[in-house]
CSV table of C-alpha atoms in Angstrom, one decimal:
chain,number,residue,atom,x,y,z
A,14,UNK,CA,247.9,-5.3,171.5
A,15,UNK,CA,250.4,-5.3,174.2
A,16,UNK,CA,251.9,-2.4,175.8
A,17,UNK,CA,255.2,-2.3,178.2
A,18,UNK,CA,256.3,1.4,179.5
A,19,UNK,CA,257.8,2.6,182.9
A,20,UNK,CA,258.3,6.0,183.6
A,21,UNK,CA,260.6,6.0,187.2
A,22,UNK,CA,261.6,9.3,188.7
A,23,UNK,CA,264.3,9.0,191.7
A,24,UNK,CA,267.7,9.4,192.6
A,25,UNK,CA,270.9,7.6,191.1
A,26,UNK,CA,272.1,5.5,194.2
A,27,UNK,CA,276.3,5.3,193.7
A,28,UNK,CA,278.3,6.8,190.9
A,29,UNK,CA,277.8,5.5,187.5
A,30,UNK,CA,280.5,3.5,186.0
A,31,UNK,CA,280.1,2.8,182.3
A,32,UNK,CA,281.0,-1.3,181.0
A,33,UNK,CA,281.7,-1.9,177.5
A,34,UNK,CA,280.5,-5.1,176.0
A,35,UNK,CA,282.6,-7.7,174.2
A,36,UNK,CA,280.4,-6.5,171.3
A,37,UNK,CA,281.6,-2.8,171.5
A,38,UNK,CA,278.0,-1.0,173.2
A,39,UNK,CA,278.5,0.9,176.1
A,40,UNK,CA,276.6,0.0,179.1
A,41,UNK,CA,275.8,1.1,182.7
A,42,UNK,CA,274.0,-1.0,185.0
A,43,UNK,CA,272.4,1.1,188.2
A,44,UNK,CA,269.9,1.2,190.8
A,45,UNK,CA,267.2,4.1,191.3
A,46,UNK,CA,265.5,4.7,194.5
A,47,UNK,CA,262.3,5.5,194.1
A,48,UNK,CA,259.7,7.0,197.5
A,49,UNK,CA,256.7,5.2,197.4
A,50,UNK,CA,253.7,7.7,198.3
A,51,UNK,CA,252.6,5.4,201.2
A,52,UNK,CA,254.1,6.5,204.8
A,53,UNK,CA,254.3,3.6,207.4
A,54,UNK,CA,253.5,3.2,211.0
A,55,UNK,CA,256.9,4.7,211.9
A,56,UNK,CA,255.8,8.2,209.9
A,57,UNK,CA,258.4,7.4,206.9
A,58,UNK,CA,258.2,6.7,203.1
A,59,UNK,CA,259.4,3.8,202.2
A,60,UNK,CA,261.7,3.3,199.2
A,61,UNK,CA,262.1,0.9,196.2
A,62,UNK,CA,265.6,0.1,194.6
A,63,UNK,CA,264.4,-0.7,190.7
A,64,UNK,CA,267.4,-2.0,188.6
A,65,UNK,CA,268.1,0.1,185.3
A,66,UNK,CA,270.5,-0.6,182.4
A,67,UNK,CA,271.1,2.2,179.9
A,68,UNK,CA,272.8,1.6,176.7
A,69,UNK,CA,275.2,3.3,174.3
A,70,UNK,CA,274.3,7.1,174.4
A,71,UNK,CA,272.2,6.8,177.6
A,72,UNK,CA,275.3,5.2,178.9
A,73,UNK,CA,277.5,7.7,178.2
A,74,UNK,CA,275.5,11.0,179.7
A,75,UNK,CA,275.0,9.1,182.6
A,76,UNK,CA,278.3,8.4,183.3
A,77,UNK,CA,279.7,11.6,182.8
A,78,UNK,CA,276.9,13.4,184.5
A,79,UNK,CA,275.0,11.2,186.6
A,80,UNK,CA,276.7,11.2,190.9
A,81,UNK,CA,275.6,9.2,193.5
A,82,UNK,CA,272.0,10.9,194.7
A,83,UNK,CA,271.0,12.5,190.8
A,84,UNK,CA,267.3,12.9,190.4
A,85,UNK,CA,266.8,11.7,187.1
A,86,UNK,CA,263.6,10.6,185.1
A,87,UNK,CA,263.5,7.3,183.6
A,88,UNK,CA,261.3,5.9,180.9
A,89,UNK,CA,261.5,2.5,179.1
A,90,UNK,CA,260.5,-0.8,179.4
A,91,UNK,CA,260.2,-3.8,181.6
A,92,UNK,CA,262.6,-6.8,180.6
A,93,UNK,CA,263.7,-9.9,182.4
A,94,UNK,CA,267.1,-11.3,181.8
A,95,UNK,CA,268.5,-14.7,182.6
A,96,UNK,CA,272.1,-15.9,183.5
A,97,UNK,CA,274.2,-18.4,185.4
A,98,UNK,CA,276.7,-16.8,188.0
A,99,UNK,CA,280.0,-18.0,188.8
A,100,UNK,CA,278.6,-20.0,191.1
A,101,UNK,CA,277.0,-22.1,188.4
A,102,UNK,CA,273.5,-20.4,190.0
A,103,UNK,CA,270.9,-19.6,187.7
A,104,UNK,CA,269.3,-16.2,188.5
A,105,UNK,CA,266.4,-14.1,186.7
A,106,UNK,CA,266.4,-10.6,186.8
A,107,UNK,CA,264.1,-8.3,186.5
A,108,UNK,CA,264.9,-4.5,185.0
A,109,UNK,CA,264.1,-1.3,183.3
A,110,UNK,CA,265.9,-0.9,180.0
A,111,UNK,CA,265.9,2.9,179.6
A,112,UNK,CA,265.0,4.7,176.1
A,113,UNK,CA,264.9,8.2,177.8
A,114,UNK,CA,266.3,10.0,180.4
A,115,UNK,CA,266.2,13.3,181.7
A,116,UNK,CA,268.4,15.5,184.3
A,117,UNK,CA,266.4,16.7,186.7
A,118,UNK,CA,268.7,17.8,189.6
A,119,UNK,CA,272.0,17.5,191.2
A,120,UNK,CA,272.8,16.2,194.6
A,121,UNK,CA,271.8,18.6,197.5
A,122,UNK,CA,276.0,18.5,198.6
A,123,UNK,CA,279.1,18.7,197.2
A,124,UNK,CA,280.9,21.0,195.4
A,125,UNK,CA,283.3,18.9,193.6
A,126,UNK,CA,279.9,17.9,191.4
A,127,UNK,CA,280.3,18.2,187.5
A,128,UNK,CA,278.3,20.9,186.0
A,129,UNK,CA,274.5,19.1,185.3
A,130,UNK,CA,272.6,20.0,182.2
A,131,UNK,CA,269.3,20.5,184.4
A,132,UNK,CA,266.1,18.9,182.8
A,133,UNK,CA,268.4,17.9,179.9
A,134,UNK,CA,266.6,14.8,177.5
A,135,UNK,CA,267.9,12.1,176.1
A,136,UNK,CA,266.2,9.8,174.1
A,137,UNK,CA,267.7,6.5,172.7
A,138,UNK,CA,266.3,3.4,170.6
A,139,UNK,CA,267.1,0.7,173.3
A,140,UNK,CA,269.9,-2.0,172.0
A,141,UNK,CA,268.0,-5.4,172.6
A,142,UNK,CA,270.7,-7.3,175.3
A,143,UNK,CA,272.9,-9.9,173.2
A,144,UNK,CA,271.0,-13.2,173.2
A,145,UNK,CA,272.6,-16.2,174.9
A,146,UNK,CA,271.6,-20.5,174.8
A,147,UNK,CA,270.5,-21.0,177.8
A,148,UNK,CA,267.4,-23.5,179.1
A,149,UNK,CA,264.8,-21.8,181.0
A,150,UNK,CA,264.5,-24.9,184.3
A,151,UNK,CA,265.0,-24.6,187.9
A,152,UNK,CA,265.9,-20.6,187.8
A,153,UNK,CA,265.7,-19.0,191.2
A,154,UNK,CA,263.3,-16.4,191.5
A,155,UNK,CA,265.3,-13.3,192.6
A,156,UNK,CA,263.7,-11.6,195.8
A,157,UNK,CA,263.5,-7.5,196.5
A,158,UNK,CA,265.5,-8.6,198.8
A,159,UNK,CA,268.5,-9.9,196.8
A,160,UNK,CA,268.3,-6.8,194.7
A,161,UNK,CA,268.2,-4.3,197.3
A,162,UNK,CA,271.8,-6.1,198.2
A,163,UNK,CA,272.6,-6.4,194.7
A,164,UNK,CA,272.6,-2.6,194.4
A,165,UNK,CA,273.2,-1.2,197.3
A,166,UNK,CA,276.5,1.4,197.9
């Protein structure tokens, strides 16, 4: 038996922009910031950036509703993907692929938001990511590091 579920509540951190595959599915790639529970030395929380990709519906509500600083509720499942860049660099990635969502708040500012369905659900049968040839040597383990750049505003 094998079991693979993440449940992620944090904040959205940029606008969502919705992608459409060359296969037609609607996709948004984004980063959530999540407050760990541990305070360091200096009296503050620290925070994790944890790569999501919604698909199809998921995709949609997101972009339509989903600003930069949404607190939104996130399960689904771990996944690693693998690609080359155009830099002929192979990277591995590690994400969530959501299957639910929920609404939970808007941003604290701005009144130019779109009106938020507060605590609306969404739930979604995730699209598997289109499978590509590629041969699994010499990939580059990608650091918190790199994805914290990868995703940051």
């Amino acid at each position: 038996m094998s079991l693979n579920k993440v449940m992620l509540v944090g904040r959205t951190t940029k606008d969502l922009k919705k992608l459409i595959t060359p296969s037609g599915h609607p996709v948004v790639h984004f980063s959530l910031a999540v407050d760990r529970n541990y305070i360091n030395k200096e009296g503050n929380r620290e925070t994790d950036f944890i790569p999501i990709v919604a698909w199809n519906r998921l995709a949609e509500i997101l972009e339509q509703y989903a600003v930069k600083g949404t607190l939104i509720a996130v399960v689904g499942r771990l996944q690693t993907r693998r690609y080359t860049d155009s830099k002929g660099k192979n990277v591995r990635i590690l994400e969530v692929v959501a299957e639910q969502i929920s609404l939970l708040a808007r941003p604290k500012s701005g009144d130019n938001i779109k009106a938020l369905p507060i605590t609306t659900v969404v739930e979604e049968k995730a699209e598997p990511v289109e499978e590509t040839n590629f041969v699994d040597e010499d990939f580059e383990e990608i650091t918190i590091e790199d994805l914290e750049n990868l995703f940051s505003a």
